[in-house]
Coordinates of C-alpha atoms (C1' of nucleotides) in Angstrom, one line a residue:
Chain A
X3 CA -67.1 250.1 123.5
X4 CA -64.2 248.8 121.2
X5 CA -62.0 245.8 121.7
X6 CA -59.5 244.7 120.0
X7 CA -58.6 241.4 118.5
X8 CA -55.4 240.0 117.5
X9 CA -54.1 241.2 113.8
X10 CA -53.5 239.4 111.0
X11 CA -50.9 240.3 109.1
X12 CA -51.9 240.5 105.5
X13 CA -49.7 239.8 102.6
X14 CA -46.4 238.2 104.7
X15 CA -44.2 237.5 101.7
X16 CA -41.4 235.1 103.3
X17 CA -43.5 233.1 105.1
X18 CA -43.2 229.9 102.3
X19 CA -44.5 227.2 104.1
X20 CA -47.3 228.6 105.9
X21 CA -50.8 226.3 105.4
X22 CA -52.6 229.3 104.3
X23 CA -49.9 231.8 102.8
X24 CA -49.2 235.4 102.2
X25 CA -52.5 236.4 100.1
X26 CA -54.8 234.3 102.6
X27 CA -54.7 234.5 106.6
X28 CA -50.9 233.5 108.0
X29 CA -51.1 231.4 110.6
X30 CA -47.4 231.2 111.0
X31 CA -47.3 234.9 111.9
X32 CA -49.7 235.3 114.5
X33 CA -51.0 235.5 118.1
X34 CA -51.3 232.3 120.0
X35 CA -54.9 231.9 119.4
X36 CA -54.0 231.0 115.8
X37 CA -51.3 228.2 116.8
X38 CA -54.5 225.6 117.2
X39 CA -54.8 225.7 113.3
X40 CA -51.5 223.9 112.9
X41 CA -52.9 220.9 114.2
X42 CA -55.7 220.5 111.7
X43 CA -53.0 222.0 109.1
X44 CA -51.9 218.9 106.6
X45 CA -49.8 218.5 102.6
X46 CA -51.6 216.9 100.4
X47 CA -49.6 216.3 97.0
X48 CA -51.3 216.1 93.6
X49 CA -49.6 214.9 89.6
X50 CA -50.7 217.1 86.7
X51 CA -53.8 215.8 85.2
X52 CA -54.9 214.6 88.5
X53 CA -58.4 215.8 90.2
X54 CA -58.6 217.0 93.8
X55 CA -62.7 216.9 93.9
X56 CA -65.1 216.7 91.6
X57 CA -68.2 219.2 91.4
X58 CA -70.3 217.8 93.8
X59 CA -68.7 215.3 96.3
X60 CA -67.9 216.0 99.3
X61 CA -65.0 218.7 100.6
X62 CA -64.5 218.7 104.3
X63 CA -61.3 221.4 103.7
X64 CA -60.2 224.4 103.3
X65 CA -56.5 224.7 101.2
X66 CA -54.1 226.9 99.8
X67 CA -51.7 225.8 97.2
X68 CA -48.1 225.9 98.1
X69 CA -46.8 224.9 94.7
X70 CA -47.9 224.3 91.4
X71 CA -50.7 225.4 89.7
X72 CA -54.9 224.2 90.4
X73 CA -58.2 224.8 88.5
X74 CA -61.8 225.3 89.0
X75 CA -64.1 224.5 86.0
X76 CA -67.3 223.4 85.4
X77 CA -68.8 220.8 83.1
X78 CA -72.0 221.0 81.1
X79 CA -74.0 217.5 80.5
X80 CA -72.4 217.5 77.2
X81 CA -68.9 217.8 78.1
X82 CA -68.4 221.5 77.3
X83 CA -66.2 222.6 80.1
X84 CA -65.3 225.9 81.4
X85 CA -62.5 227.0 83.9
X86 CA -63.9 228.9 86.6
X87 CA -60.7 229.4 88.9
X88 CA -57.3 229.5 88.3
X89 CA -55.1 229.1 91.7
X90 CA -51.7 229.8 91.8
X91 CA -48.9 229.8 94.6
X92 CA -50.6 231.2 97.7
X93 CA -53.8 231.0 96.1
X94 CA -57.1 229.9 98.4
X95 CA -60.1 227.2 98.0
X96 CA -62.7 226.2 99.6
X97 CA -65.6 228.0 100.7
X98 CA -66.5 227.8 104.5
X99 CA -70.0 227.2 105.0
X100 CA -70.7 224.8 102.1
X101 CA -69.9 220.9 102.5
X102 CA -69.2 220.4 98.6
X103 CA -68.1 221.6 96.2
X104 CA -69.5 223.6 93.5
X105 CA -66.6 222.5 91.0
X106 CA -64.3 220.4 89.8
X107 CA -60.7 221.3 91.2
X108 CA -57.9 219.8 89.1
X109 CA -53.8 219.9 89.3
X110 CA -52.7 221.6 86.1
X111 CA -49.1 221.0 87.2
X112 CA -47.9 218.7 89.5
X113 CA -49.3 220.2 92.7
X114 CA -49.0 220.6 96.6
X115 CA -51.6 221.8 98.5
X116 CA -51.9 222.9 101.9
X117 CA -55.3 221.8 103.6
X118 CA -57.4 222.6 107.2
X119 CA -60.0 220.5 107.8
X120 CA -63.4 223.2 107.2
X121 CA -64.5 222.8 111.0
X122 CA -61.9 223.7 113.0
X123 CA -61.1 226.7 110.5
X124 CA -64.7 227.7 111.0
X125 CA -64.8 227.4 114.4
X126 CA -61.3 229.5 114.4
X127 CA -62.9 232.2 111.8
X128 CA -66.0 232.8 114.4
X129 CA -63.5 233.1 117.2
X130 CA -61.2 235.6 115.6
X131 CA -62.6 238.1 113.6
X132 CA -59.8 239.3 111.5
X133 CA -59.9 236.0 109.4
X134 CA -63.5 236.6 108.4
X135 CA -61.9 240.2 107.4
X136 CA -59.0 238.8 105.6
X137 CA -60.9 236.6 103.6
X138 CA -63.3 238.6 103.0
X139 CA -60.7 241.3 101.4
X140 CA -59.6 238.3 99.4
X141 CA -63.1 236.8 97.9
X142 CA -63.7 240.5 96.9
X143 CA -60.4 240.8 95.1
X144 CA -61.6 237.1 93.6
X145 CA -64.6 238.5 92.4
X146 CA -63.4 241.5 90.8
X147 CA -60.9 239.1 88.7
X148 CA -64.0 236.9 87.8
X149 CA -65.4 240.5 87.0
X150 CA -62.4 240.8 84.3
X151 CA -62.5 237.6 83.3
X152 CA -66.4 238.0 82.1
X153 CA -65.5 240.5 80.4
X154 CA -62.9 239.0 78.5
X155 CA -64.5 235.9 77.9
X156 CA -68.1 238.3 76.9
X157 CA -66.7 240.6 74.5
X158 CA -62.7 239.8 73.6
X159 CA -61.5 238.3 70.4
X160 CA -59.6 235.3 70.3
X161 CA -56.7 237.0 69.9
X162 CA -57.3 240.0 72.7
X163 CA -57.9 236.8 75.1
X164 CA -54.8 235.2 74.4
X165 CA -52.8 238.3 74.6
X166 CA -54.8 238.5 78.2
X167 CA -54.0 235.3 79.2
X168 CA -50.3 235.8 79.1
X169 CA -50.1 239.2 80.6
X170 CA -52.0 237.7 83.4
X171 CA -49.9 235.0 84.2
X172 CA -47.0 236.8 84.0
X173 CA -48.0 239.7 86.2
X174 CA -48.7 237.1 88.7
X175 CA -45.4 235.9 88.3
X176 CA -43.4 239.0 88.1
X177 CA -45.0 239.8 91.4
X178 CA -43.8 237.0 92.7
X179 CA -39.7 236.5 90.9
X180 CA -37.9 238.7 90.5
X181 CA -38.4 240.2 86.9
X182 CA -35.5 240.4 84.1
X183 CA -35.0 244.3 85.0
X184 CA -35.0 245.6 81.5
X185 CA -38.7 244.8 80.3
X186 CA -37.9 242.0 79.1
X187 CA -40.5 239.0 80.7
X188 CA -39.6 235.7 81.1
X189 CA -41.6 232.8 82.8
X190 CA -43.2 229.8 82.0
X191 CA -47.1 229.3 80.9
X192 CA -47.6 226.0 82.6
X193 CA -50.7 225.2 80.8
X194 CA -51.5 222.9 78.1
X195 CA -53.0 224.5 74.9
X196 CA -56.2 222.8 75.9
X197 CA -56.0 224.4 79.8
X198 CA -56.0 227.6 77.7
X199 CA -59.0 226.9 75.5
X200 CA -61.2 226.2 79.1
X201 CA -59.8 229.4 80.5
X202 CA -60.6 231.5 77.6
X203 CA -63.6 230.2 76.1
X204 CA -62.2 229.3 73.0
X205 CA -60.9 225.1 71.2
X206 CA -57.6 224.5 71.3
X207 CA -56.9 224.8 67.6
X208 CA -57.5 228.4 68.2
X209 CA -55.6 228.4 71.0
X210 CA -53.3 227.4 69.1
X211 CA -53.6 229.2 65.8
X212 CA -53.0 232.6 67.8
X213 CA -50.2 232.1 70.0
X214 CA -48.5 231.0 66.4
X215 CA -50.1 234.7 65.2
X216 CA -48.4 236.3 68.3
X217 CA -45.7 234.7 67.7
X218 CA -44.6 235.3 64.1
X219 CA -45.0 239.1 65.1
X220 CA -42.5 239.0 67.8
X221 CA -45.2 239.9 70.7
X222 CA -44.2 236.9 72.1
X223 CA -41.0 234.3 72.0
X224 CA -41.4 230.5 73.1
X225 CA -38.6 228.8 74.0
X226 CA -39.0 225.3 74.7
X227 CA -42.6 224.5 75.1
X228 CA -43.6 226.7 78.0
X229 CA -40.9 229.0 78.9
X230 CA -42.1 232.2 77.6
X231 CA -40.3 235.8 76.9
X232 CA -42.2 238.6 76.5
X233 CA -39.7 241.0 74.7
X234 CA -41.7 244.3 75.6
X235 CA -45.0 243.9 77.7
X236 CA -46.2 247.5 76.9
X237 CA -46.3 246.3 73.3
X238 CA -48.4 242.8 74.1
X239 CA -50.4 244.8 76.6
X240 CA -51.9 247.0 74.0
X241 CA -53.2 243.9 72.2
X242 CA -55.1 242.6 75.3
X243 CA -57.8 245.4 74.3
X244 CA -57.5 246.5 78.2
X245 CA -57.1 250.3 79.2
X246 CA -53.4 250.8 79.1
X247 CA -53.7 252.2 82.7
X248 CA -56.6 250.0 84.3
X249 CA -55.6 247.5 87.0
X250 CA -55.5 244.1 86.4
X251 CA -57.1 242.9 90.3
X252 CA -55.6 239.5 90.8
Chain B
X30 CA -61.5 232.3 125.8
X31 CA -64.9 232.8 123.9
X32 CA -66.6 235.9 123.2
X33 CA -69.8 236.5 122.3
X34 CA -70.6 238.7 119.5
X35 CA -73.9 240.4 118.7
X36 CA -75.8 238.2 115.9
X37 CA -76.8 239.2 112.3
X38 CA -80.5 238.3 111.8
X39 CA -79.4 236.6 108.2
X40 CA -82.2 237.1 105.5
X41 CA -84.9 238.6 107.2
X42 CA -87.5 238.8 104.8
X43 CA -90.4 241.0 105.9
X44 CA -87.6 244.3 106.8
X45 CA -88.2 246.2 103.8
X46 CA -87.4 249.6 104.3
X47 CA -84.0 248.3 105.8
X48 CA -80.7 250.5 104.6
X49 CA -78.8 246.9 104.2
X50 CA -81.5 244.7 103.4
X51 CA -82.5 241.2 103.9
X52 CA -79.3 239.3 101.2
X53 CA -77.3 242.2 103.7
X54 CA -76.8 243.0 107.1
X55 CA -80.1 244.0 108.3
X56 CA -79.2 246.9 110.7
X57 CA -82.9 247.4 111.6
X58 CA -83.7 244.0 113.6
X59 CA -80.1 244.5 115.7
X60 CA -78.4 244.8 118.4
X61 CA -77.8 248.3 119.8
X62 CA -74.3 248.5 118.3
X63 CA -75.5 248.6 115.0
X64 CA -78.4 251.3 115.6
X65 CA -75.5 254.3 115.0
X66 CA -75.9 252.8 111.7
X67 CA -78.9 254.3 111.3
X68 CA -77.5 257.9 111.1
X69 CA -75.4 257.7 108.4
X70 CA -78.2 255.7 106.3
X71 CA -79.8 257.9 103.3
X72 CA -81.7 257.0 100.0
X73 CA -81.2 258.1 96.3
X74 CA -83.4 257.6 93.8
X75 CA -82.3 257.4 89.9
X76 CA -84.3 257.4 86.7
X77 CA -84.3 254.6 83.9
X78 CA -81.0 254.8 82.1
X79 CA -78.9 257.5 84.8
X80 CA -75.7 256.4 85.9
X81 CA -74.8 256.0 89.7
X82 CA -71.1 256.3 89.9
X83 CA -68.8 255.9 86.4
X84 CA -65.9 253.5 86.6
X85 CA -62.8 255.3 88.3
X86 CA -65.1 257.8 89.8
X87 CA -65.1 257.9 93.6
X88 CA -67.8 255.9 95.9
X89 CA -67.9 256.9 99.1
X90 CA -70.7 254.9 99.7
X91 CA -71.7 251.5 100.4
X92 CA -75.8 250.7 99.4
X93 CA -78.2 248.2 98.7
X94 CA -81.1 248.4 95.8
X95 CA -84.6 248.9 97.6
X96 CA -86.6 249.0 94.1
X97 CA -85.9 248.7 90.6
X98 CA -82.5 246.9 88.9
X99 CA -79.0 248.2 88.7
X100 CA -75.9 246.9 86.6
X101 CA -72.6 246.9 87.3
X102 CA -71.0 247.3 83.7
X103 CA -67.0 247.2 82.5
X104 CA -66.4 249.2 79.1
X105 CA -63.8 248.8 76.8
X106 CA -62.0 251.4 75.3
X107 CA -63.9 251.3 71.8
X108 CA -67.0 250.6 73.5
X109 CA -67.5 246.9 73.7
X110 CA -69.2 246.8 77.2
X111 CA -70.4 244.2 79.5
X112 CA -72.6 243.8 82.5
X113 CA -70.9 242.1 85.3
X114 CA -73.4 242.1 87.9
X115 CA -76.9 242.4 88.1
X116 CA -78.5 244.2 90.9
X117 CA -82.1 243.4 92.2
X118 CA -83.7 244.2 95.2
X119 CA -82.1 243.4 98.2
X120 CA -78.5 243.7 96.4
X121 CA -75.3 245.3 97.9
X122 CA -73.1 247.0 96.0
X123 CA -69.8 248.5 96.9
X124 CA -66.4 247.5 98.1
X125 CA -65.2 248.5 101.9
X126 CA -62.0 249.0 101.5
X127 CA -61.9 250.6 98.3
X128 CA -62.2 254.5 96.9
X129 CA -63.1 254.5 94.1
X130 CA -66.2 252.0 91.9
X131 CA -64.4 249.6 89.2
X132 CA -67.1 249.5 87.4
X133 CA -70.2 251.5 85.1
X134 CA -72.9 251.2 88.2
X135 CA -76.3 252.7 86.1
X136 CA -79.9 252.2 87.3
X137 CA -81.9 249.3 84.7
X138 CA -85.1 251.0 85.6
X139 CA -86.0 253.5 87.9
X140 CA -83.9 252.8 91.4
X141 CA -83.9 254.0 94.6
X142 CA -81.0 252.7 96.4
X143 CA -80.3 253.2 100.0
X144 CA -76.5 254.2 101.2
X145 CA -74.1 253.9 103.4
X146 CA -71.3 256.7 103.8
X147 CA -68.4 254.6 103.7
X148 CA -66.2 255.6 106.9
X149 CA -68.8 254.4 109.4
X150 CA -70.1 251.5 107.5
X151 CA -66.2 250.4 107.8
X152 CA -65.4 251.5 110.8
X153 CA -68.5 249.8 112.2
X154 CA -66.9 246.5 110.3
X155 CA -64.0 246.3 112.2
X156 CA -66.2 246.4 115.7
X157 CA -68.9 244.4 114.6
X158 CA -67.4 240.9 113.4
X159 CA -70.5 239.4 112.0
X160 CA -70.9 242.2 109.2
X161 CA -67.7 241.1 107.8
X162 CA -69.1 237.2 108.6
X163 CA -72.2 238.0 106.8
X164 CA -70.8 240.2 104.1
X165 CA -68.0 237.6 103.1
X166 CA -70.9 235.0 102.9
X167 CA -72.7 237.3 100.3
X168 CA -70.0 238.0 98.5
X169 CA -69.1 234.1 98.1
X170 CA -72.6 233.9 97.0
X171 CA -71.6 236.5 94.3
X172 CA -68.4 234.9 93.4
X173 CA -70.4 231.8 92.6
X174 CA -72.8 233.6 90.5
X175 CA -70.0 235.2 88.7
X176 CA -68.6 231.6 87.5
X177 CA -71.8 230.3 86.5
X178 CA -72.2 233.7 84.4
X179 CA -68.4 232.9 83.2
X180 CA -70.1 228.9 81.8
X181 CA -72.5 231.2 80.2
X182 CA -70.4 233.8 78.8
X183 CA -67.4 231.1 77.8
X184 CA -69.8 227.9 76.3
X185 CA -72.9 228.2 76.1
X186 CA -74.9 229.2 72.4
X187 CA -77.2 232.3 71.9
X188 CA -80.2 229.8 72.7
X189 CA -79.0 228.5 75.7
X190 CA -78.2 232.1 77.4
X191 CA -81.3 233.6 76.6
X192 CA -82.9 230.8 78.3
X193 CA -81.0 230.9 81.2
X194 CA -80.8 234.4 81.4
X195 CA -85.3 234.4 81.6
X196 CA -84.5 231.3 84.3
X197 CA -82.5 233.3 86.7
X198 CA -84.9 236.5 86.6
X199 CA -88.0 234.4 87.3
X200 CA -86.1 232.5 90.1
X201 CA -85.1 235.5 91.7
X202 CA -88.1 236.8 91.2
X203 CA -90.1 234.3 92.4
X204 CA -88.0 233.9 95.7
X205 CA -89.5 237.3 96.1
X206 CA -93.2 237.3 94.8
X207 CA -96.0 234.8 95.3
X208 CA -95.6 232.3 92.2
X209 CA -98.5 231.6 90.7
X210 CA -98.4 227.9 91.7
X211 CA -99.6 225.9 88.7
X212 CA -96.6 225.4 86.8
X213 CA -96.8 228.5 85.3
X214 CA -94.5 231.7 86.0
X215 CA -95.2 235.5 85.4
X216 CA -93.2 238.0 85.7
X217 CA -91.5 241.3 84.1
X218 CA -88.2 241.2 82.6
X219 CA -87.4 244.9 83.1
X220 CA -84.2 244.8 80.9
X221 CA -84.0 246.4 77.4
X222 CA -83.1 243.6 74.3
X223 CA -79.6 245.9 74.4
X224 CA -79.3 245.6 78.7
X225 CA -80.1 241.2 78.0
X226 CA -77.3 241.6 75.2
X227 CA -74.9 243.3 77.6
X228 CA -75.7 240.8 80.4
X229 CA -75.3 237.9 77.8
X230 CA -72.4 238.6 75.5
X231 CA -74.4 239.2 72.4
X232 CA -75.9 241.8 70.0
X233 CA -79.5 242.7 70.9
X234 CA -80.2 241.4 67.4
X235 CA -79.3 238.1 68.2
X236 CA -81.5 238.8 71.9
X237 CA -84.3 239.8 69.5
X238 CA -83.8 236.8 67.3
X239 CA -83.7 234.5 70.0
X240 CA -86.8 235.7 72.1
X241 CA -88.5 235.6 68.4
X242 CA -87.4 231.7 68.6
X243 CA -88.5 230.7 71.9
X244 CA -91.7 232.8 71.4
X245 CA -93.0 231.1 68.5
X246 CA -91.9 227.6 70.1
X247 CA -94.0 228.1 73.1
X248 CA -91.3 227.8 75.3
X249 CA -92.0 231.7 76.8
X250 CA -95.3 234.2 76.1
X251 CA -94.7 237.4 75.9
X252 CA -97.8 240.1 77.0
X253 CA -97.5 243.5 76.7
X254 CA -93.6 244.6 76.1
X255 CA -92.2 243.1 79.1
X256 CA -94.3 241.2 80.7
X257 CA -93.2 237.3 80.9
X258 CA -95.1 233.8 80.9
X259 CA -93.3 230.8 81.2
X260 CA -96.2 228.1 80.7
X261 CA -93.7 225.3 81.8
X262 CA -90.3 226.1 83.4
X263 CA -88.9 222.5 83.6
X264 CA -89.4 222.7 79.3
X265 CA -87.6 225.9 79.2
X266 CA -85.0 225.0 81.9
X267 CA -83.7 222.2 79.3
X268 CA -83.2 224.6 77.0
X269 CA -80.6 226.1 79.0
X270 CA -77.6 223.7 78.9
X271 CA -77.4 223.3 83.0
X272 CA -77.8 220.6 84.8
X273 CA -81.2 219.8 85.9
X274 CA -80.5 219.1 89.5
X275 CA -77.3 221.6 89.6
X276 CA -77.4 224.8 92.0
X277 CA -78.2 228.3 90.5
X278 CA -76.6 230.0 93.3
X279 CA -78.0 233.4 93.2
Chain C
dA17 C1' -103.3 264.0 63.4
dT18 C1' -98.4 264.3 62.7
dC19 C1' -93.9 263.7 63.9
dA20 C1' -89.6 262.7 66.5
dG21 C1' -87.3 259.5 69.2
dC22 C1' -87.1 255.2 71.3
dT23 C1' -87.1 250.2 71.2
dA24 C1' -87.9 246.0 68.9
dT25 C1' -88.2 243.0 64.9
dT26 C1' -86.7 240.8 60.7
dG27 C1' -83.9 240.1 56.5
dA28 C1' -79.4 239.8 53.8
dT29 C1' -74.7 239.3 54.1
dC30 C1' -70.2 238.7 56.2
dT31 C1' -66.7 236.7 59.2
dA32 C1' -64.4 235.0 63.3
dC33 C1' -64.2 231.0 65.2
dA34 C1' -65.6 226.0 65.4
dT35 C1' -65.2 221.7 63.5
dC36 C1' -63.0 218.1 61.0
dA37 C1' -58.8 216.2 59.5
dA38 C1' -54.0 215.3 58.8
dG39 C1' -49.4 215.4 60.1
dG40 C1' -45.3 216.7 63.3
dC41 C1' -42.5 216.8 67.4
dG42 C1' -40.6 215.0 71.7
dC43 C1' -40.4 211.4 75.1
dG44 C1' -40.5 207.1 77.4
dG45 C1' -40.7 202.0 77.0
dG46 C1' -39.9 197.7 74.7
Chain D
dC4 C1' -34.1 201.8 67.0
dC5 C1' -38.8 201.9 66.5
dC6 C1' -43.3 202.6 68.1
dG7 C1' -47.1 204.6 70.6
dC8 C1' -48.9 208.3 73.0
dG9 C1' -49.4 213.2 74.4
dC10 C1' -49.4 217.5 72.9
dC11 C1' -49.1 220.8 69.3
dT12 C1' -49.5 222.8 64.7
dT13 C1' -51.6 223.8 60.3
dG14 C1' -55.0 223.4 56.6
dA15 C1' -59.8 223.0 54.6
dT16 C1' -64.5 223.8 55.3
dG17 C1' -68.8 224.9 57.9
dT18 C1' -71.7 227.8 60.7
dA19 C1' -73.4 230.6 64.7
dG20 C1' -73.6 234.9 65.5
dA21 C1' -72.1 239.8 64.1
dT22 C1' -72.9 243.5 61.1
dC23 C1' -75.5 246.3 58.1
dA24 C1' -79.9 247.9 56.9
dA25 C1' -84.9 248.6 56.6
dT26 C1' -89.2 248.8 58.9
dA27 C1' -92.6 248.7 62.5
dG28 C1' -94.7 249.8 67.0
dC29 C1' -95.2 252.9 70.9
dT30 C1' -95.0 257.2 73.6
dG31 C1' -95.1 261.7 74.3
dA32 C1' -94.7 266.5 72.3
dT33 C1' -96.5 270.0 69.1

DNA sequence: ATCAGCTATTGATCTACATCAAGGCGCGGG
DNA sequence: CCCGCGCCTTGATGTAGATCAATAGCTGAT
């Protein structure tokens, strides 16, 4: 026997306010068995510096953020602290099935998120089988960029990670703008210097001390504080220590 | 309208010669849906040190370990490598959905895995919701053991790792075996000093130096070569930078 | 018994990054 | 205008862990 169950369709690029966007389930874009998640569907708005949970306490939702930029990190007794998770634009939290959570989720940027309350979404996810699918797709591509990430924060140099970092962040956003045709990158890295040193593993100082490096040897051009150009990614890509062909999974 | 799906037996314990085991969809104790299963289910067995699939090779399989360790591994292009996922008994490995293995997949100790051909296991996915139910809740399970592997990699010292690194195997291992009550944990830690340096973002002299350390401190005995006494794991536990209440999630 | 080939240990030295410390720049408020 | 507060940069110094190197145990082959 073989049914069928109404599709989700992965990946809907123009669908900008959607509560859980193009890279998570659509809701906007489906069948009518989907429309019951609007109700539970609500904004929630956040400043930079601000924390949406803390490791631990309670989280009775799912989200996605719509704008803005959100981080998962965890804290040793001792204050060390580690990003875990970095969520941009159509990004997804939350984990169905647990009622906390596991870290502490903070707006890097000023930040709106769009939130379900966990129930009905896991009620919904048991009734229609394609959102278990879809998010499964999605943890796995999550877990292959943790997968990257160990590796980078395991065996990179300072300066390989910072080179990282950027490309990263701006193959996220070229997917998303429209890139300056002629190889020439430009976007902004909204992260402090100190956001950086929790991603990569490293103190700010050195942070610090190697965008200067990349800088002085033209891999990279700052204008302002955080707009960056890269003038020839090829060029900064080959610092990154990566295989020059090798996908980068986010 | 509600449907009715047939259910997953989640971690059944005592169904060893399962193809998907117990942390997987157990395909023995289910419905007969899943039985076709069954004929596309076959075993390989690896020696110590042989390599299951090389990165960018194609896996048309799906599998779960039955004995013995396997580690998933990512290698740089001058041969910096590191482990990125540790494999033990009852472990799934492989991505529906994709051709071809990201990663170094190489048996720890002698293996035998049992696989899937791809196809079916997929197309059996897509009519079977709770594979894709219980497969996304594994593979959130994995994406939380990734980040705690990223607080290792990214913060915590030489001592610390090594200590949490002999915490997690005798966990995991004594989720499996009979612990021998008092206090006191034995077990084999079948990973080589370089395997533990891979895993842990060091050299294996630093491994070696480190063991030495908690050795002559009392904190671990060593008999034989890899045989493993921890005399008290609450001492050792505080040696490895976590939280005392906080989850390991594996 | 001897030797080759692993794996592990231990020592000596080096270095990349952390730590400590001192400004500098930009921005909003009085 | 000045001051305070965030954030960033840069310098001086310290150190955990890497690197280089020698040796030791263990296993299996001759």
């Amino acid at each position: 026997m073989t049914r069928t169950y109404p599709k989700i369709q992965p990946y809907s690029q123009d669908c900008n306010d959607c509560p859980i966007r193009h890279r998570a389930v659509c809701a906007r874009c489906e069948s009518d068995e989907l429309e019951l998640l609007e109700q539970f569907k609500y904004y929630r708005s956040f400043e930079a510096g601000q924390t949406v949970v803390w490791a631990g306490d309670k989280m009775d939702f799912v989200a996605s953020v719509v704008t803005g930029i959100a981080t998962l990190s965890q804290t040793m007794e001792d204050g060390r602290r580690q990003m875990v998770g970095l969520l941009l634009p159509s990004d997804f939290v939350g984990r169905p099935g647990r009622e906390t959570s596991a870290y502490d989720v903070t707006a890097a940027t000023d930040l709106v998120m769009c939130c379900f309350r966990k129930k009905p979404f896991e009620e919904m996810m048991l009734r229609t089988p394609h959102i278990a699918q879809r998010l499964l797709e999605m943890t796995l591509d999550e877990l292959d960029a943790a997968r990257e990430w160990m590796l980078l924060l395991g065996r990179k140099t300072a300066r390989e990670k910072i080179a990282s970092l950027v490309c990263i962040i701006a193959r996220r956003d070229a997917s998303l703008q429209l890139n300056t045709s002629d190889g020439e990158l430009r976007f902004d890295l909204p992260l402090t210097r100190e956001a950086m040193s929790e991603y990569l593993g490293l103190t700010l100082e050195t942070v610090s001390r190697q965008m200067s490096a990349l800088r002085k040897e033209g891999l990279i051009v700052t204008e302002g504080k955080r707009q960056i150009v890269i003038p020839d990614f090829d060029r900064l890509l080959e610092e990154t220590g990566d295989d020059s062909d090798g996908g980068f999974l986010v």
